[in-house]
mmCIF file of C-alpha atoms in Angstrom:
data_model
loop_
_atom_site.group_PDB
_atom_site.id
_atom_site.type_symbol
_atom_site.label_atom_id
_atom_site.label_comp_id
_atom_site.label_asym_id
_atom_site.label_seq_id
_atom_site.Cartn_x
_atom_site.Cartn_y
_atom_site.Cartn_z
ATOM 1 C CA GLU A 29 0.000 0.000 0.000
ATOM 2 C CA LEU A 30 1.317 3.402 -1.001
ATOM 3 C CA GLY A 31 1.735 5.694 2.010
ATOM 4 C CA LEU A 32 3.807 8.627 0.808
ATOM 5 C CA VAL A 33 5.217 10.172 -2.383
ATOM 6 C CA ILE A 34 8.323 12.370 -2.469
ATOM 7 C CA VAL A 35 8.792 14.512 -5.580
ATOM 8 C CA MET A 36 12.353 15.744 -5.951
ATOM 9 C CA ASN A 37 12.346 18.231 -8.845
ATOM 10 C CA GLN A 38 10.175 20.215 -11.241
ATOM 11 C CA SER A 39 10.122 17.485 -13.892
ATOM 12 C CA GLY A 40 8.884 14.965 -11.333
ATOM 13 C CA LEU A 41 6.163 17.353 -10.207
ATOM 14 C CA GLU A 42 4.990 17.971 -13.758
ATOM 15 C CA PHE A 43 4.807 14.205 -14.352
ATOM 16 C CA LEU A 44 2.761 13.722 -11.194
ATOM 17 C CA VAL A 45 0.347 16.524 -12.093
ATOM 18 C CA HIS A 46 -0.094 15.768 -15.794
ATOM 19 C CA GLU A 47 0.573 12.050 -16.379
ATOM 20 C CA GLY A 48 0.865 10.406 -12.982
ATOM 21 C CA HIS A 49 -2.066 11.851 -11.059
ATOM 22 C CA ASP A 50 -4.072 8.619 -11.441
ATOM 23 C CA LEU A 51 -1.159 6.543 -10.115
ATOM 24 C CA VAL A 52 -1.270 8.145 -6.678
ATOM 25 C CA PRO A 53 -4.502 7.870 -4.643
ATOM 26 C CA PRO A 54 -5.862 11.276 -3.561
ATOM 27 C CA ASP A 55 -5.448 10.497 0.149
ATOM 28 C CA VAL A 56 -1.692 9.841 -0.183
ATOM 29 C CA PRO A 57 0.339 12.864 0.963
ATOM 30 C CA VAL A 58 3.019 14.313 -1.308
ATOM 31 C CA ILE A 59 6.260 16.026 -0.257
ATOM 32 C CA LEU A 60 7.829 18.382 -2.790
ATOM 33 C CA SER A 61 11.463 19.461 -2.822
ATOM 34 C CA ILE A 62 13.724 21.427 -5.185
ATOM 35 C CA VAL A 63 10.845 22.477 -7.419
ATOM 36 C CA GLN A 64 10.611 25.870 -9.071
ATOM 37 C CA ASN A 65 6.812 26.053 -9.240
ATOM 38 C CA ALA A 66 5.129 24.410 -6.254
ATOM 39 C CA GLN A 67 1.961 26.336 -7.118
ATOM 40 C CA LEU A 68 1.491 23.918 -10.029
ATOM 41 C CA ALA A 69 0.653 21.174 -7.545
ATOM 42 C CA LEU A 70 -1.331 23.364 -5.173
ATOM 43 C CA SER A 71 -3.596 24.684 -7.922
ATOM 44 C CA SER A 72 -4.224 21.363 -9.652
ATOM 45 C CA THR A 73 -5.000 18.947 -6.828
ATOM 46 C CA SER A 74 -6.803 18.727 -3.517
ATOM 47 C CA ARG A 75 -4.316 16.261 -2.023
ATOM 48 C CA SER A 76 -2.138 17.061 0.985
ATOM 49 C CA ILE A 77 1.064 18.808 -0.100
ATOM 50 C CA VAL A 78 4.137 19.653 1.969
ATOM 51 C CA SER A 79 6.720 21.743 0.101
ATOM 52 C CA VAL A 80 10.231 21.613 1.523
ATOM 53 C CA VAL A 81 11.551 24.908 0.229
ATOM 54 C CA GLY A 82 15.255 24.976 -0.516
ATOM 55 C CA GLN A 83 15.869 27.274 -3.447
ATOM 56 C CA PRO A 84 19.305 28.343 -4.684
ATOM 57 C CA ASP A 85 20.381 31.555 -2.942
ATOM 58 C CA VAL A 86 21.538 33.529 -5.967
ATOM 59 C CA ALA A 87 21.360 36.905 -4.228
ATOM 60 C CA GLY A 88 23.322 35.747 -1.175
ATOM 61 C CA THR A 89 25.988 34.095 -3.305
ATOM 62 C CA LEU A 90 26.455 37.230 -5.400
ATOM 63 C CA ARG A 91 26.683 39.379 -2.279
ATOM 64 C CA HIS A 92 29.463 37.177 -0.910
ATOM 65 C CA GLY A 93 31.232 37.202 -4.263
ATOM 66 C CA LEU A 94 31.211 40.990 -4.532
ATOM 67 C CA VAL A 95 32.357 41.411 -0.932
ATOM 68 C CA LEU A 96 35.313 39.112 -1.594
ATOM 69 C CA PHE A 97 36.050 40.673 -4.985
ATOM 70 C CA PRO A 98 34.863 44.301 -4.783
ATOM 71 C CA ARG A 99 36.544 45.254 -8.077
ATOM 72 C CA THR A 100 34.300 42.902 -10.041
ATOM 73 C CA ARG A 101 32.937 44.490 -13.216
ATOM 74 C CA ARG A 102 31.430 41.412 -14.884
ATOM 75 C CA VAL A 103 29.388 38.455 -13.657
ATOM 76 C CA VAL A 104 29.056 35.492 -16.031
ATOM 77 C CA VAL A 105 26.219 33.080 -15.281
ATOM 78 C CA VAL A 106 27.010 29.580 -16.539
ATOM 79 C CA THR A 107 23.832 27.654 -17.198
ATOM 80 C CA GLY A 108 22.496 25.359 -19.878
ATOM 81 C CA ALA A 109 19.628 25.844 -22.284
ATOM 82 C CA GLY A 110 16.020 24.754 -21.822
ATOM 83 C CA GLU A 111 13.505 24.534 -19.015
ATOM 84 C CA GLU A 112 15.372 21.774 -17.155
ATOM 85 C CA GLN A 113 17.816 24.263 -15.684
ATOM 86 C CA ALA A 114 16.986 25.890 -12.351
ATOM 87 C CA PRO A 115 16.417 29.636 -12.907
ATOM 88 C CA VAL A 116 19.610 31.540 -12.127
ATOM 89 C CA PHE A 117 20.013 34.356 -14.652
ATOM 90 C CA GLU A 118 16.739 36.130 -13.838
ATOM 91 C CA PRO A 119 17.349 36.053 -10.053
ATOM 92 C CA ALA A 120 20.873 37.353 -10.744
ATOM 93 C CA VAL A 121 19.447 40.296 -12.704
ATOM 94 C CA GLU A 122 17.086 41.073 -9.825
ATOM 95 C CA ALA A 123 19.792 40.744 -7.173
ATOM 96 C CA LEU A 124 22.358 42.900 -8.960
ATOM 97 C CA ALA A 125 19.772 45.620 -9.587
ATOM 98 C CA LYS A 126 19.648 46.180 -5.815
ATOM 99 C CA MET A 127 23.415 46.437 -5.408
ATOM 100 C CA PRO A 128 25.617 49.531 -5.783
ATOM 101 C CA ASN A 129 28.158 49.672 -8.610
ATOM 102 C CA GLN A 130 26.325 47.008 -10.576
ATOM 103 C CA PRO A 131 28.648 44.843 -12.689
ATOM 104 C CA ALA A 132 27.718 43.837 -16.225
ATOM 105 C CA LEU A 133 25.903 40.507 -16.497
ATOM 106 C CA GLU A 134 26.078 37.863 -19.202
ATOM 107 C CA ASP A 135 25.106 34.209 -19.477
ATOM 108 C CA THR A 136 25.995 31.161 -21.538
ATOM 109 C CA ARG A 137 22.573 29.820 -22.512
ATOM 110 C CA ALA A 138 23.093 30.571 -26.210
ATOM 111 C CA LEU A 139 26.554 28.959 -26.381
ATOM 112 C CA ARG A 140 27.501 25.421 -27.285
ATOM 113 C CA TYR A 141 29.253 23.572 -24.484
ATOM 114 C CA ASP A 142 32.700 23.920 -26.056
ATOM 115 C CA LYS A 143 32.164 27.640 -26.658
ATOM 116 C CA MET A 144 31.052 28.076 -23.059
ATOM 117 C CA LEU A 145 34.315 26.489 -21.873
ATOM 118 C CA GLU A 146 36.285 28.770 -24.185
ATOM 119 C CA ARG A 147 34.489 31.806 -22.791
ATOM 120 C CA ILE A 148 35.010 31.011 -19.107
ATOM 121 C CA SER A 149 38.704 30.255 -19.662
ATOM 122 C CA SER A 150 39.448 33.681 -21.165
ATOM 123 C CA LEU A 151 37.461 36.200 -19.117
ATOM 124 C CA PRO A 152 38.783 39.626 -18.107
ATOM 125 C CA PRO A 153 40.429 39.512 -14.656
ATOM 126 C CA ASP A 154 37.724 41.726 -13.109
ATOM 127 C CA SER A 155 35.111 38.974 -13.630
ATOM 128 C CA ILE A 156 33.519 36.295 -11.492
ATOM 129 C CA ILE A 157 31.403 33.294 -12.536
ATOM 130 C CA LEU A 158 28.111 32.147 -11.026
ATOM 131 C CA MET A 159 27.573 28.442 -11.710
ATOM 132 C CA GLY A 160 24.003 27.292 -12.279
ATOM 133 C CA THR A 161 22.760 23.880 -13.402
ATOM 134 C CA TYR A 162 23.784 22.528 -16.790
ATOM 135 C CA PHE A 163 21.776 19.639 -18.211
ATOM 136 C CA LYS A 164 22.083 20.436 -21.922
ATOM 137 C CA ASP A 165 23.430 23.072 -24.272
ATOM 138 C CA GLN A 166 21.618 24.921 -27.038
ATOM 139 C CA THR A 167 22.284 22.055 -29.509
ATOM 140 C CA GLY A 168 20.315 19.656 -27.288
ATOM 141 C CA ARG A 169 23.393 17.696 -26.201
ATOM 142 C CA SER A 170 22.929 16.328 -22.672
ATOM 143 C CA PHE A 171 25.382 16.577 -19.788
ATOM 144 C CA ALA A 172 25.744 15.431 -16.182
ATOM 145 C CA PRO A 173 25.624 18.729 -14.234
ATOM 146 C CA ILE A 174 28.212 17.697 -11.637
ATOM 147 C CA GLU A 175 30.686 16.837 -14.412
ATOM 148 C CA VAL A 176 30.139 20.243 -16.000
ATOM 149 C CA VAL A 177 30.844 21.895 -12.639
ATOM 150 C CA ALA A 178 34.132 20.012 -12.313
ATOM 151 C CA GLU A 179 35.184 21.026 -15.826
ATOM 152 C CA VAL A 180 34.277 24.661 -15.257
ATOM 153 C CA ALA A 181 36.239 24.649 -11.991
ATOM 154 C CA LYS A 182 39.259 23.309 -13.869
ATOM 155 C CA ARG A 183 39.019 25.634 -16.886
ATOM 156 C CA ALA A 184 37.890 28.967 -15.404
ATOM 157 C CA ASN A 185 40.469 31.754 -15.220
ATOM 158 C CA VAL A 186 38.472 33.684 -12.579
ATOM 159 C CA PRO A 187 36.724 32.683 -9.300
ATOM 160 C CA VAL A 188 33.617 30.504 -9.668
ATOM 161 C CA PHE A 189 30.752 30.606 -7.170
ATOM 162 C CA GLY A 190 28.100 27.933 -6.754
ATOM 163 C CA LEU A 191 24.677 27.303 -5.241
ATOM 164 C CA TYR A 192 24.945 23.708 -3.973
ATOM 165 C CA ASP A 193 27.354 22.141 -1.504
ATOM 166 C CA SER A 194 28.150 19.318 -3.925
ATOM 167 C CA HIS A 195 29.313 21.919 -6.462
ATOM 168 C CA ILE A 196 31.649 23.617 -3.995
ATOM 169 C CA ARG A 197 33.249 20.240 -3.331
ATOM 170 C CA GLN A 198 34.162 20.059 -7.027
ATOM 171 C CA GLY A 199 36.571 22.978 -6.664
ATOM 172 C CA LEU A 200 34.459 26.131 -6.771
ATOM 173 C CA ALA A 201 35.300 29.079 -4.530
ATOM 174 C CA GLY A 202 32.059 28.925 -2.520
ATOM 175 C CA GLY A 203 28.621 30.427 -2.150
ATOM 176 C CA SER A 204 25.454 30.638 -0.105
ATOM 177 C CA VAL A 205 24.562 27.038 -0.761
ATOM 178 C CA LEU A 206 21.773 24.559 -0.402
ATOM 179 C CA ILE A 207 23.171 21.599 1.545
ATOM 180 C CA THR A 208 21.510 18.551 0.068
ATOM 181 C CA ALA A 209 22.022 16.418 3.186
ATOM 182 C CA THR A 210 20.056 18.980 5.224
ATOM 183 C CA VAL A 211 17.222 18.850 2.703
ATOM 184 C CA GLY A 212 17.302 15.057 2.823
ATOM 185 C CA ARG A 213 17.091 14.969 6.623
ATOM 186 C CA ARG A 214 14.133 17.363 6.583
ATOM 187 C CA LEU A 215 12.368 15.209 3.990
ATOM 188 C CA GLY A 216 13.024 12.135 6.112
ATOM 189 C CA ASP A 217 11.706 13.763 9.277
ATOM 190 C CA ILE A 218 8.481 14.919 7.617
ATOM 191 C CA GLY A 219 7.997 11.595 5.838
ATOM 192 C CA PHE A 220 8.509 9.657 9.065
ATOM 193 C CA ASP A 221 6.011 11.865 10.909
ATOM 194 C CA LEU A 222 3.431 11.372 8.152
ATOM 195 C CA LEU A 223 3.896 7.618 8.015
ATOM 196 C CA THR A 224 3.795 7.154 11.814
ATOM 197 C CA GLY A 225 0.833 9.476 12.317
ATOM 198 C CA ALA A 226 2.735 12.128 14.281
ATOM 199 C CA LEU A 227 1.758 14.504 11.459
ATOM 200 C CA LYS A 228 -1.643 13.975 9.907
ATOM 201 C CA PRO A 229 -2.088 14.643 6.177
ATOM 202 C CA ALA A 230 -4.967 16.981 7.012
ATOM 203 C CA ASP A 231 -2.658 18.890 9.363
ATOM 204 C CA ALA A 232 -0.051 19.157 6.631
ATOM 205 C CA GLY A 233 -2.534 20.711 4.207
ATOM 206 C CA ALA A 234 -0.708 22.849 1.658
ATOM 207 C CA SER A 235 2.189 23.900 3.845
ATOM 208 C CA ASN A 236 5.789 24.989 3.408
ATOM 209 C CA THR A 237 8.877 24.320 5.471
ATOM 210 C CA ALA A 238 12.100 26.150 4.646
ATOM 211 C CA VAL A 239 15.661 24.856 4.528
ATOM 212 C CA PRO A 240 17.898 27.936 4.816
ATOM 213 C CA PRO A 241 21.085 28.344 2.776
ATOM 214 C CA THR A 242 24.511 28.061 4.385
ATOM 215 C CA PRO A 243 27.652 30.019 3.498
ATOM 216 C CA MET A 244 30.240 27.446 2.402
ATOM 217 C CA PHE A 245 33.651 28.264 0.930
ATOM 218 C CA ASP A 246 36.801 26.432 -0.073
ATOM 219 C CA TRP A 247 39.694 27.975 1.880
ATOM 220 C CA GLY A 248 42.258 26.919 -0.688
ATOM 221 C CA GLN A 249 40.281 28.419 -3.568
ATOM 222 C CA LEU A 250 39.878 31.723 -1.734
ATOM 223 C CA LYS A 251 43.632 31.909 -1.184
ATOM 224 C CA ARG A 252 44.261 30.922 -4.799
ATOM 225 C CA TRP A 253 42.277 33.929 -6.012
ATOM 226 C CA GLY A 254 43.607 36.349 -3.397
ATOM 227 C CA ALA A 255 40.390 36.695 -1.373
ATOM 228 C CA ASP A 256 40.264 37.354 2.374
ATOM 229 C CA PRO A 257 38.187 34.711 4.226
ATOM 230 C CA ALA A 258 37.805 37.141 7.156
ATOM 231 C CA LYS A 259 35.279 39.086 5.060
ATOM 232 C CA LEU A 260 32.815 36.188 5.266
ATOM 233 C CA PRO A 261 30.197 35.630 8.022
ATOM 234 C CA ALA A 262 31.265 34.030 11.282
ATOM 235 C CA ASP A 263 29.091 30.973 10.629
ATOM 236 C CA THR A 264 30.749 30.156 7.279
ATOM 237 C CA LEU A 265 31.643 26.519 6.700
ATOM 238 C CA PHE A 266 35.146 26.218 5.269
ATOM 239 C CA LEU A 267 36.428 23.303 3.239
ATOM 240 C CA ASN A 268 40.165 22.547 3.224
ATOM 241 C CA ARG A 269 40.922 25.029 5.988
ATOM 242 C CA PRO A 270 44.427 24.513 7.417
ATOM 243 C CA ARG A 271 44.604 23.297 10.980
ATOM 244 C CA THR A 272 45.972 25.827 13.444
#
């Protein structure tokens, strides 16, 4: 007997709403996570929905990047083409509009993968890169996002900032990141409560629970690019920090 459904991304949600709605009985609660449009589920079904909100913190990551590199004049958003990619460029436009001395902004959506790598390896020195998700390029060629992150980290000639802890571990400088293990624990806690009756589906209703971002930076990468880690918040998590 089906007791719970966990939907982990926007594509999964769209399948559930459009093709899979008859596969899940209406009294079975659904937990959503890492979706861009939770309203799609809330407006199309009367079932119990819990949305575990953990969106990429584009604004926070850019703020950290500009504090560390105040002479930045260009931000390049690396993201693939198509609707599969999490929205990064538009939030970056909105975030930079609120900041003084706004740097120029460009993105790589219109570039083939090889041209994107050429671009990020030859940027002016007063640039930084914001790494989004990269599932495919404008030719339709598919990629594993984590492999793209690793290649960008290796090829980039300027600091690269990311939005997920797994990306920082591939060699990026850092960011205000979504820690996937924290999201997973929250999903597990809510799912356990629903399955054991500690949380009733009717109590869950159409509710949200937030997973806040965490500042995470690679100490070695910051030193490589000449940044001062002391400029970051006191609660920053540092990877590869030397022992004192």
